[in-house]
Short mmCIF file of C-alpha atoms in Angstrom, two decimals:
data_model
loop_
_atom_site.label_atom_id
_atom_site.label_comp_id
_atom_site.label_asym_id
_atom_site.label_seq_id
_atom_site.Cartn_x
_atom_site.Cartn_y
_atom_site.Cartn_z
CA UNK A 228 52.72 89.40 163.64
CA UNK A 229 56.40 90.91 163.92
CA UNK A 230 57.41 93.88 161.94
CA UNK A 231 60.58 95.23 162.06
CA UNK A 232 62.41 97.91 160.06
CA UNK A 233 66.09 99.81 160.18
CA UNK A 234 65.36 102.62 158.09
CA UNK A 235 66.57 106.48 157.79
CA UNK A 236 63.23 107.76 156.90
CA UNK A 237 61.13 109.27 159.01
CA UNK A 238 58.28 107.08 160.11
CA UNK A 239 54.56 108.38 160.53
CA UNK A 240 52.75 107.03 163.50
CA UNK A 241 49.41 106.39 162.28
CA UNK A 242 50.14 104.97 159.27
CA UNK A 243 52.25 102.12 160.94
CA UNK A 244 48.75 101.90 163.19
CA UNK A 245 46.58 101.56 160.67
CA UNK A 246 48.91 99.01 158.86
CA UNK A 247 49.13 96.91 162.53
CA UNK A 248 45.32 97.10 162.58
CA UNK A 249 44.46 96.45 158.97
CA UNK A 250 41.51 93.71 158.88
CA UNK A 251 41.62 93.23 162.72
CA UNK A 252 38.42 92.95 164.71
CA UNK A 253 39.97 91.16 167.63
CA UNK A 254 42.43 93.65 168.87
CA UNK A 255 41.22 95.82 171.96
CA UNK A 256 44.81 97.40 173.03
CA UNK A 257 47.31 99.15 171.10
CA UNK A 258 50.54 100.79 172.96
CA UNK A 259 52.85 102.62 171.32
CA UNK A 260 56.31 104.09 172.48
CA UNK A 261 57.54 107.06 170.25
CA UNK A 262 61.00 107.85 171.27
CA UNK A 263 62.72 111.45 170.29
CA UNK A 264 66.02 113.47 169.79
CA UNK A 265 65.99 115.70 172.59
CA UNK A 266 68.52 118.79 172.45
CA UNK A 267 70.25 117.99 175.67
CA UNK A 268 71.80 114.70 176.88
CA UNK A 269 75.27 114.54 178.13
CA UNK A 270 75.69 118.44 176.98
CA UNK A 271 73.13 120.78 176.74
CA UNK A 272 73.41 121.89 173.60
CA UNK A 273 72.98 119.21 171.57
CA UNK A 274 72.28 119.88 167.93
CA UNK A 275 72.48 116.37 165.99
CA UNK A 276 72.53 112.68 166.92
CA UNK A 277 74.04 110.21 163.98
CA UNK A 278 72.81 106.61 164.54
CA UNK A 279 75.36 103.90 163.81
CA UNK A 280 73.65 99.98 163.46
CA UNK A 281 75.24 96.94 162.74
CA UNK A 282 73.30 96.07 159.50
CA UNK A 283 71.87 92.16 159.54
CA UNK A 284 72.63 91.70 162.97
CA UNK A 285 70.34 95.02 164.20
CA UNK A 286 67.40 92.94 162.36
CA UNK A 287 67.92 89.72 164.08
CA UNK A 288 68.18 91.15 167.52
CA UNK A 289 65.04 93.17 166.96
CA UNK A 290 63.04 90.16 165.88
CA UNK A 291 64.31 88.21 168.88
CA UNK A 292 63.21 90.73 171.50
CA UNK A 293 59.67 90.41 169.80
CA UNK A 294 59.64 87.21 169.39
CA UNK A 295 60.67 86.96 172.87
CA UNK A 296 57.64 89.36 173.53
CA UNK A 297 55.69 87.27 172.03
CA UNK A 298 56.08 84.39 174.83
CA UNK A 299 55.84 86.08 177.75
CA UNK A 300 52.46 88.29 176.92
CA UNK A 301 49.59 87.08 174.59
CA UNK A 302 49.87 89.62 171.73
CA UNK A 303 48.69 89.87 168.50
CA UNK A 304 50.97 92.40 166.93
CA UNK A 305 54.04 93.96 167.28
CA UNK A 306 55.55 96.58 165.14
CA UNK A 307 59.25 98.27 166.10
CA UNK A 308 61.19 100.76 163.53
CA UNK A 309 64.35 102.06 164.53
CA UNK A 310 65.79 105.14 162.58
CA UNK A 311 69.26 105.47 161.84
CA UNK A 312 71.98 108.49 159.81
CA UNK A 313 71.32 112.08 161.07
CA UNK A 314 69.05 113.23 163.38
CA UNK A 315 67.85 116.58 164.83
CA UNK A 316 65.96 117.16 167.91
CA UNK A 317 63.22 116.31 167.89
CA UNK A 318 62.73 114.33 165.35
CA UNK A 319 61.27 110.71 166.09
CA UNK A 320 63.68 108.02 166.40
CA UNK A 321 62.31 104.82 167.23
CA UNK A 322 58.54 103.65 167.03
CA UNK A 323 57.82 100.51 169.58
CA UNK A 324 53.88 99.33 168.87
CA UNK A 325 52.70 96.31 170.23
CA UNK A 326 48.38 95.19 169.90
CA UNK A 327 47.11 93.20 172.12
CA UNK A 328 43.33 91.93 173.43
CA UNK A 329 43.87 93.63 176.36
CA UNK A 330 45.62 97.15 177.51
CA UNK A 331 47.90 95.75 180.60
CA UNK A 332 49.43 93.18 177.75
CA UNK A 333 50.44 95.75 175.74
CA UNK A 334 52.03 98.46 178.10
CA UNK A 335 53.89 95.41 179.72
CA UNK A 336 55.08 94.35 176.31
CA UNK A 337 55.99 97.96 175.16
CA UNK A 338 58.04 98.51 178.16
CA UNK A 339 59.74 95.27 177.73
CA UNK A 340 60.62 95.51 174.36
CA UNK A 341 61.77 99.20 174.81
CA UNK A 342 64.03 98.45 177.94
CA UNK A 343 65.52 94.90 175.58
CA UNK A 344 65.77 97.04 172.49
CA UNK A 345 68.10 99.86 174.80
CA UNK A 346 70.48 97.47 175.90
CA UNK A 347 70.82 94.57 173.36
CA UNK A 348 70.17 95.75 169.70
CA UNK A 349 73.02 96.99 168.27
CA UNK A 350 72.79 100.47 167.42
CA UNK A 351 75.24 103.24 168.96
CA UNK A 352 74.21 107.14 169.14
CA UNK A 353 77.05 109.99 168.14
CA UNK A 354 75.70 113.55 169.54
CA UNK A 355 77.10 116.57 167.68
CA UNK A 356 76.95 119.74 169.46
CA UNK A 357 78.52 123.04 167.71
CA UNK A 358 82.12 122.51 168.94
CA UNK A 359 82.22 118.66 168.98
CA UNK A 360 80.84 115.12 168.22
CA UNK A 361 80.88 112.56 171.34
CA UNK A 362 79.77 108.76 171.49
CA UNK A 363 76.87 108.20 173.89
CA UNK A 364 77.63 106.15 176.73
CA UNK A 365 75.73 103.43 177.83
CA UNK A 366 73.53 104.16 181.36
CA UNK A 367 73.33 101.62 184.11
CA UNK A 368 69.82 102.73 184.44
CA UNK A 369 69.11 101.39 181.24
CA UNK A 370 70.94 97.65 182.21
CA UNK A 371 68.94 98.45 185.59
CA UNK A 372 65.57 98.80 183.53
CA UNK A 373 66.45 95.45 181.59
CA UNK A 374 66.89 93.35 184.29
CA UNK A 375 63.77 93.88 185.82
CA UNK A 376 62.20 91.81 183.10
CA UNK A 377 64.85 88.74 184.17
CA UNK A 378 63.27 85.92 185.02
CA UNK A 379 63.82 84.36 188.46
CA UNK B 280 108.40 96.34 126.04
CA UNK B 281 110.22 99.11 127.98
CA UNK B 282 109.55 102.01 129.55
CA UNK B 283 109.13 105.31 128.01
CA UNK B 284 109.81 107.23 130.82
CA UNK B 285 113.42 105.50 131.73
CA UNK B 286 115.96 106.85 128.76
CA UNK B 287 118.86 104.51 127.30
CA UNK B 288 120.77 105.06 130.76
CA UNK B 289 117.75 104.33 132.90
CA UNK B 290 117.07 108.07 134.17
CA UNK B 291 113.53 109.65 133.98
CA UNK B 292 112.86 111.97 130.99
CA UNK B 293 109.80 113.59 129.25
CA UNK B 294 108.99 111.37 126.14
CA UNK B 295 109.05 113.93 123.41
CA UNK B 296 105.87 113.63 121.51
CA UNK B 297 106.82 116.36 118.63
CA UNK B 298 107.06 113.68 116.26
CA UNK B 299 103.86 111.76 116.96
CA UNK B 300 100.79 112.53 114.99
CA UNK B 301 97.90 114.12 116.48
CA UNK B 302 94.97 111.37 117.17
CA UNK B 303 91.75 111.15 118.97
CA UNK B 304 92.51 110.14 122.33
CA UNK B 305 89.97 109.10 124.68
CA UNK B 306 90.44 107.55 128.02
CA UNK B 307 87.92 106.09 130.59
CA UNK B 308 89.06 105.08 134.72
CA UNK B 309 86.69 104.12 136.97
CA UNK B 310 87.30 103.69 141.07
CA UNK B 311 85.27 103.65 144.00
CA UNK B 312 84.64 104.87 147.20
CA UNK B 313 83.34 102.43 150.08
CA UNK B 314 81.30 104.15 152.83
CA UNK B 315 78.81 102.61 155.49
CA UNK B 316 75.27 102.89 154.24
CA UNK B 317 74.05 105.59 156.75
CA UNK B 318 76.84 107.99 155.26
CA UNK B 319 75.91 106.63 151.59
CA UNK B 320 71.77 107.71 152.63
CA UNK B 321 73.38 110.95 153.80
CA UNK B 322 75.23 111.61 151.29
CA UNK B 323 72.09 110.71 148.83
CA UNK B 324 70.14 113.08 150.81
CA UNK B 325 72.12 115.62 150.82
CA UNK B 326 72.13 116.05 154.68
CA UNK B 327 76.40 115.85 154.83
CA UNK B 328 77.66 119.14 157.04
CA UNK B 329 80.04 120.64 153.39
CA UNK B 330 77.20 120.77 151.56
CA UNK B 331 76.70 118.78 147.80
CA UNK B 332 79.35 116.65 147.57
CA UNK B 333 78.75 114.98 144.80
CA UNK B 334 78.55 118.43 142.88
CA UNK B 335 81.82 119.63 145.13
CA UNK B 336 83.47 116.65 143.50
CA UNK B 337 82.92 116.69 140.04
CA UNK B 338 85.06 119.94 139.97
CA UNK B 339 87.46 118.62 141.83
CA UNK B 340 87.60 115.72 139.29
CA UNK B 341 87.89 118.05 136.24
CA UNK B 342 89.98 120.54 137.72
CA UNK B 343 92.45 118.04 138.97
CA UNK B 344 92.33 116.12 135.30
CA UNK B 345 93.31 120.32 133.62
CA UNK B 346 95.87 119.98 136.44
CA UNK B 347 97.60 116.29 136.30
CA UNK B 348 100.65 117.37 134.72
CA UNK B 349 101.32 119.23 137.64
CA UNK B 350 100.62 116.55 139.79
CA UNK B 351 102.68 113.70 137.95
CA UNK B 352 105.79 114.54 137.11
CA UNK B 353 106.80 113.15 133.52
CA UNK B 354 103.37 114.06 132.21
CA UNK B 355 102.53 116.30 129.27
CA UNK B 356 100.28 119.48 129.96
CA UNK B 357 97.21 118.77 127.93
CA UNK B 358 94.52 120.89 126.03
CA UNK B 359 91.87 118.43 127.10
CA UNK B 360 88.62 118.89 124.67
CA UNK B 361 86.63 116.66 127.42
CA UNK B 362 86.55 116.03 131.21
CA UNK B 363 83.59 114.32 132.73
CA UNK B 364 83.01 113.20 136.09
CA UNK B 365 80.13 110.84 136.75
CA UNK B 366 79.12 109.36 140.37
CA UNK B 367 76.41 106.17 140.91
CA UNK B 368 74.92 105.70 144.40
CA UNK B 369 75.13 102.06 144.85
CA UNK B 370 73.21 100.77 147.77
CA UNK B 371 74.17 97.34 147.48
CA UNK B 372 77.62 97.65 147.87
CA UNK B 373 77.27 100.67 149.97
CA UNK B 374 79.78 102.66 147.64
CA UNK B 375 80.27 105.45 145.02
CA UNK B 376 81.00 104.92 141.70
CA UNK B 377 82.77 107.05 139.97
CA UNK B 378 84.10 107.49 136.37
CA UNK B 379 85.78 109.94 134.26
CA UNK B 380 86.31 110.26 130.57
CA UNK B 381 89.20 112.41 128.98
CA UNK B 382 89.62 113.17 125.40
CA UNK B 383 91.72 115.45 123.29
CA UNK B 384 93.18 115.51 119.86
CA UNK B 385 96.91 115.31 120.30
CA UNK B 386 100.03 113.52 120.68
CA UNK B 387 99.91 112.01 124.10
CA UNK B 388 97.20 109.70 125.70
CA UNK B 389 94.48 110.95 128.61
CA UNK B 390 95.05 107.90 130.63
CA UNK B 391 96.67 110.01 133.46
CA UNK B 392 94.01 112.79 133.19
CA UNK B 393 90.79 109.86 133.82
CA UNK B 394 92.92 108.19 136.65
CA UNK B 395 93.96 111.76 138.16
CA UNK B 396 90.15 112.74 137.87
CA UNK B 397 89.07 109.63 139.80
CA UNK B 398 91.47 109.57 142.16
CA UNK B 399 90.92 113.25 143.08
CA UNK B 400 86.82 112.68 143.05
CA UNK B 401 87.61 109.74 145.56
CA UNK B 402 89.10 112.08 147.80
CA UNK B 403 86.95 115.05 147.46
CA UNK B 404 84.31 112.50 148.66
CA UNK B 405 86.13 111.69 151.63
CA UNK B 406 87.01 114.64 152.62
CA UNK B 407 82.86 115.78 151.96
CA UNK B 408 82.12 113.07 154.17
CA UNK B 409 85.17 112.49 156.85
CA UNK B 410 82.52 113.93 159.56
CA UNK B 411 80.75 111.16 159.80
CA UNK B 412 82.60 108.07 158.81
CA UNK B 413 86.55 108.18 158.58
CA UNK B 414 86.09 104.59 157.46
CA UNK B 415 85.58 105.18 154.15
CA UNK B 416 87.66 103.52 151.50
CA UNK B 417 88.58 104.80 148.12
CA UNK B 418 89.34 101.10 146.07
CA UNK B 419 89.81 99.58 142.60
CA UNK B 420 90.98 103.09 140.72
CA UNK B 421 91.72 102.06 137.11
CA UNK B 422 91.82 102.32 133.76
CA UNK B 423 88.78 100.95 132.15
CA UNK B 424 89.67 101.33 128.82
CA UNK B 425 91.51 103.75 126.07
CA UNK B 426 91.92 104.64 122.29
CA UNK B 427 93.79 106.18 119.93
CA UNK B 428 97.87 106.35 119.82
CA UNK B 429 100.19 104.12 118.88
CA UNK B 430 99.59 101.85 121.56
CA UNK B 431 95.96 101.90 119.70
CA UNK B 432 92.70 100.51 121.79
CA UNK B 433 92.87 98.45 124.71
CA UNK B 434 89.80 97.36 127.16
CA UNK B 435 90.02 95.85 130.50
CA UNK B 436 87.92 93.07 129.82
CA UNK B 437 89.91 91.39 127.17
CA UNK B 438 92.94 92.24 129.52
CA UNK B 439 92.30 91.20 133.01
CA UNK B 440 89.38 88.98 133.41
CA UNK B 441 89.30 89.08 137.29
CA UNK B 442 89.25 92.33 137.99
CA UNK B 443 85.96 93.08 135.83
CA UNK B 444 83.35 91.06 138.18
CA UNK B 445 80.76 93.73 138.89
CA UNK B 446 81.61 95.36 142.01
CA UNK B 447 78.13 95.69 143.19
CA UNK B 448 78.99 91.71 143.88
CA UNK B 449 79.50 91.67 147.96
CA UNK B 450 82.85 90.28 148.20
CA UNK B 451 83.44 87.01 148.77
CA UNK B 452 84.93 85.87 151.72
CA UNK B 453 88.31 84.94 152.32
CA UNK B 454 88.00 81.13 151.66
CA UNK B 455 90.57 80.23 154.61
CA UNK B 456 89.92 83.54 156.82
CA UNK B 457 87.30 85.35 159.65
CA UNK B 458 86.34 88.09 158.97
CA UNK B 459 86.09 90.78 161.77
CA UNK B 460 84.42 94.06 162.25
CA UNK B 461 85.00 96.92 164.77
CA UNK B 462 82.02 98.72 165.12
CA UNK B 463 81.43 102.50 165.96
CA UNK B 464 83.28 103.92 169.19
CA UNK B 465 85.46 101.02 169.15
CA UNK B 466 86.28 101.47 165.16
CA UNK B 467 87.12 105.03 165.50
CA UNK B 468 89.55 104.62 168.84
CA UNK B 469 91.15 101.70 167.08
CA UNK B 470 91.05 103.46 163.35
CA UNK B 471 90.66 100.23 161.91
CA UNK B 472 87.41 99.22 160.57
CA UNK B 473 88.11 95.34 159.19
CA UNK B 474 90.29 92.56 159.80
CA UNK B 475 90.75 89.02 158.52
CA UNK B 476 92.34 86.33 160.46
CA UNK B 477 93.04 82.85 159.10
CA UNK B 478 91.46 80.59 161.40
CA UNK B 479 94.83 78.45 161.14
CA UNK B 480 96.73 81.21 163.04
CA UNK B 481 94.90 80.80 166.05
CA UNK B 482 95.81 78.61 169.08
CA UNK B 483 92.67 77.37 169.20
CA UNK B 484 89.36 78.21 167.01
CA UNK B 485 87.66 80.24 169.34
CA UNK B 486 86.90 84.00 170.31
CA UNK B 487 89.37 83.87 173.28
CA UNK B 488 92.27 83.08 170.39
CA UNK B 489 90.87 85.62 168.35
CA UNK B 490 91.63 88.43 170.64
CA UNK B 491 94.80 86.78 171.89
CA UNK B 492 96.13 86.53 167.85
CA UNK B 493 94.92 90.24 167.29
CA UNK B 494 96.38 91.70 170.53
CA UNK B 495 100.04 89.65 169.01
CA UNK B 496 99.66 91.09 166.33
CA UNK B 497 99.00 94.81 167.29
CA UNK B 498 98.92 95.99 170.92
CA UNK B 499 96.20 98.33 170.62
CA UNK B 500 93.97 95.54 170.28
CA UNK B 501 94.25 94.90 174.06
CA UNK B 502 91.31 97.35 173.96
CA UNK B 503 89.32 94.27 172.81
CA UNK B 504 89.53 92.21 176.09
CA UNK B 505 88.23 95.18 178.52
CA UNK B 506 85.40 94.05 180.02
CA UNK B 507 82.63 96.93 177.97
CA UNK B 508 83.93 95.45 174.97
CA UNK B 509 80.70 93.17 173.58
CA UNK B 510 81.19 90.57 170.78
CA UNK B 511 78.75 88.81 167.91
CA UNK B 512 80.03 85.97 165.97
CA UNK B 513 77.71 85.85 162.48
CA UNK B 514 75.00 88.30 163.99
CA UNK B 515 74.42 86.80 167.39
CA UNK B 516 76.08 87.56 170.64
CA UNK B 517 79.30 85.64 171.74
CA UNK B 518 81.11 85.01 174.65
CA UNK B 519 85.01 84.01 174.84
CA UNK B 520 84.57 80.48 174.32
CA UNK B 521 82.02 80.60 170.98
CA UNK B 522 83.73 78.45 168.30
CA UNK B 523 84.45 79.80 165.45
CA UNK B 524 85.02 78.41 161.82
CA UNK B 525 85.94 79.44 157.89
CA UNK B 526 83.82 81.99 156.87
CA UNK B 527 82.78 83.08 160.35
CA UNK B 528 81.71 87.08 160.77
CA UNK B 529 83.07 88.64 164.05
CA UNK B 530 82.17 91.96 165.37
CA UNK B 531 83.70 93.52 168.38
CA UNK B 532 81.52 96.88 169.58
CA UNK B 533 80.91 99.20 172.69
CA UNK B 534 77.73 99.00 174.86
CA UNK B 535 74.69 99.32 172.67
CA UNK B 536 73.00 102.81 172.68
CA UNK B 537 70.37 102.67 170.61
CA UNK B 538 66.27 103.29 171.49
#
């Protein structure tokens, strides 16, 4: 039901799809948030991004979003990889796929889990352009996003 | 037992070795190089900015072992018939391994030559890899074992029993202590990546303590009680009053910035 991987590999897209869907007649909905390196963030000329994650914690918080996913939406899947070490832009960084029975489950889910997974699983982004290497800050906009999910 | 090096009146001289006949000598050290895993994956993938380290480092290693009596003082100059450098990637541990092996035919040991090798490997690595983690720590470099000479063969194992647990082992925690962790931003401004703190030392056993018995104990750690600062205690997130006990894992880190 919950899948969740740290890994510096590159992931492919359909294959983590086809593995969410494997032997699954019952699913009408899948949503999936692919999110990328671009080459400008705080500078425009950004030319890496090194991902920092606090191994065995990173895990657990991942599985608790879903989990807590899990109780707000009735879904019957939900797949998140998050990539970590040295990235270009570009390159795919974090995969967010949640199945569901039906479509407005799933995009609700997604967005959830991607606003939770910005702003409470620990990983921390470096950007390297040619002259220097920053740490990312953290955007209200992103704490904004989270707390619309709050419950009253 | 004395030393060689000290003469009668205690001053530091050259041990002449005229008079000593020519053996096999072979010596093996071993030492390693701690590194978080994303730098270890780089490293293994060879995606680090300098290029192949590990190659980059196993000349260092032999050049430094053809150059140790340059480098240590009282040591011979050696005609050294072997130098080899070897690394091992070990995930588990999040480390390199590396060991060198030094052998000539002559009058003097090669335990120098393995150490210098090792030691100068370590810090060819680091400096490879400084880019992307100044964290990195070069431990345990010794000498695993050595023959030949007068002093004849002599192992580690049957010398020092604790210090031959396999270091792929995670090490065990401090029975008495906390351990805590300064992640990423925080790690770097602080230049400190690891801590432990004997839960006895603090007022009371809680995070609160914590930062008040690390800011005591160095100022910069003020920096902890700013209100960005987040905090985990053994993988979940903590607030000033979470208890803590023997054992516990504490991690202090910036904002999250992941996604």
């Amino acid at each position: 039901m919950i899948d969740v991987r740290v890994q510096s590999p590159v992931f492919d897209v359909g294959e983590e799809q086809r593995q969410l869907l494997a032997g699954r007649h019952d699913i009408g909905a899948v949503v999936t948030f692919t999110g990328l390196v671009r080459d400008f963030n705080e500078r425009p000329d950004v030319q890496a991004l090194s991902l920092e994650h606090y191994p065995g914690m990173t895990e657990a918080a991942l599985h608790d979003i879903a989990a807590q996913a899990t109780t707000r939406w009735p879904l019957d899947g939900i797949r998140i990889v998050h990539r970590v070490g040295r990235l270009s832009p570009s390159d795919p960084i974090v995969l967010v796929m949640v199945a569901s029975a039906h479509r407005r489950a799933a995009f609700d889910a997604c967005d959830f889990l991607m606003d939770y997974l910005k702003t409470r699983a620990p990983f921390w982004k470096k950007e390297h352009t040619a002259s220097e290497a920053y740490w990312v800050s953290a955007r209200d906009s992103d704490a904004r996003d989270a707390a619309r999910w709050e419950e009253a | 037992m004395s030393l060689t090096h000290l003469n009668a009146r205690g001053e530091a001289h050259m041990v002449d070795v005229g008079d000593k006949a020519e053996t096999q000598r072979e010596a093996v050290a071993s030492g390693r190089i701690v590194m978080r895993p994303e730098t270890l994956a780089l490293l293994a993938e060879g995606g680090l900015p300098k290029g192949d380290v590990l190659a980059t480092a196993r000349i260092a290693g032999i050049q430094a072992a053809k150059r140790t009596h340059e480098l240590i003082p009282l040591c011979h100059a050696l005609l050294l018939s072997k130098v080899s450098v070897d690394f091992r990637l070990d995930e588990a541990a999040s480390c390199v391994h590396v060991e060198s092996r030094c052998r000539l035919a002559g009058r003097t040991g090669v335990e120098m030559e393995a150490l210098t090798a090792v030691s100068v490997a370590c810090l060819t690595l680091y400096d490879m890899c400084k880019a992307v983690d100044k964290g990195m720590m070069i431990e345990g470099v010794r000498l695993e074992h050595k023959t030949g000479g007068k002093s004849g063969e002599w192992h580690r194992a049957s010398e020092d029993v604790s210090t031959t647990r396999d270091v792929s082992e995670p090490p065990s925690v401090d029975s008495v202590a906390i351990r805590v962790k300064f992640l990423a931003e925080l790690r770097e401004r602080l230049d400190i990546e690891e801590v432990k703190v004997p839960v006895a030392s603090l007022k009371s056993p809680d995070i609160a303590s914590l930062k008040a018995a690390l800011e005591a104990q160095d100022p910069r750690f003020a920096a902890l009680s700013t209100a960005r600062i987040l905090c985990a205690v053994n993988h979940a997130m903590a607030h000033e009053d979470t208890s803590l006990s023997v054992g516990d894992e504490v991690a202090f880190f910036p904002p999250v910035t992941g996604g």
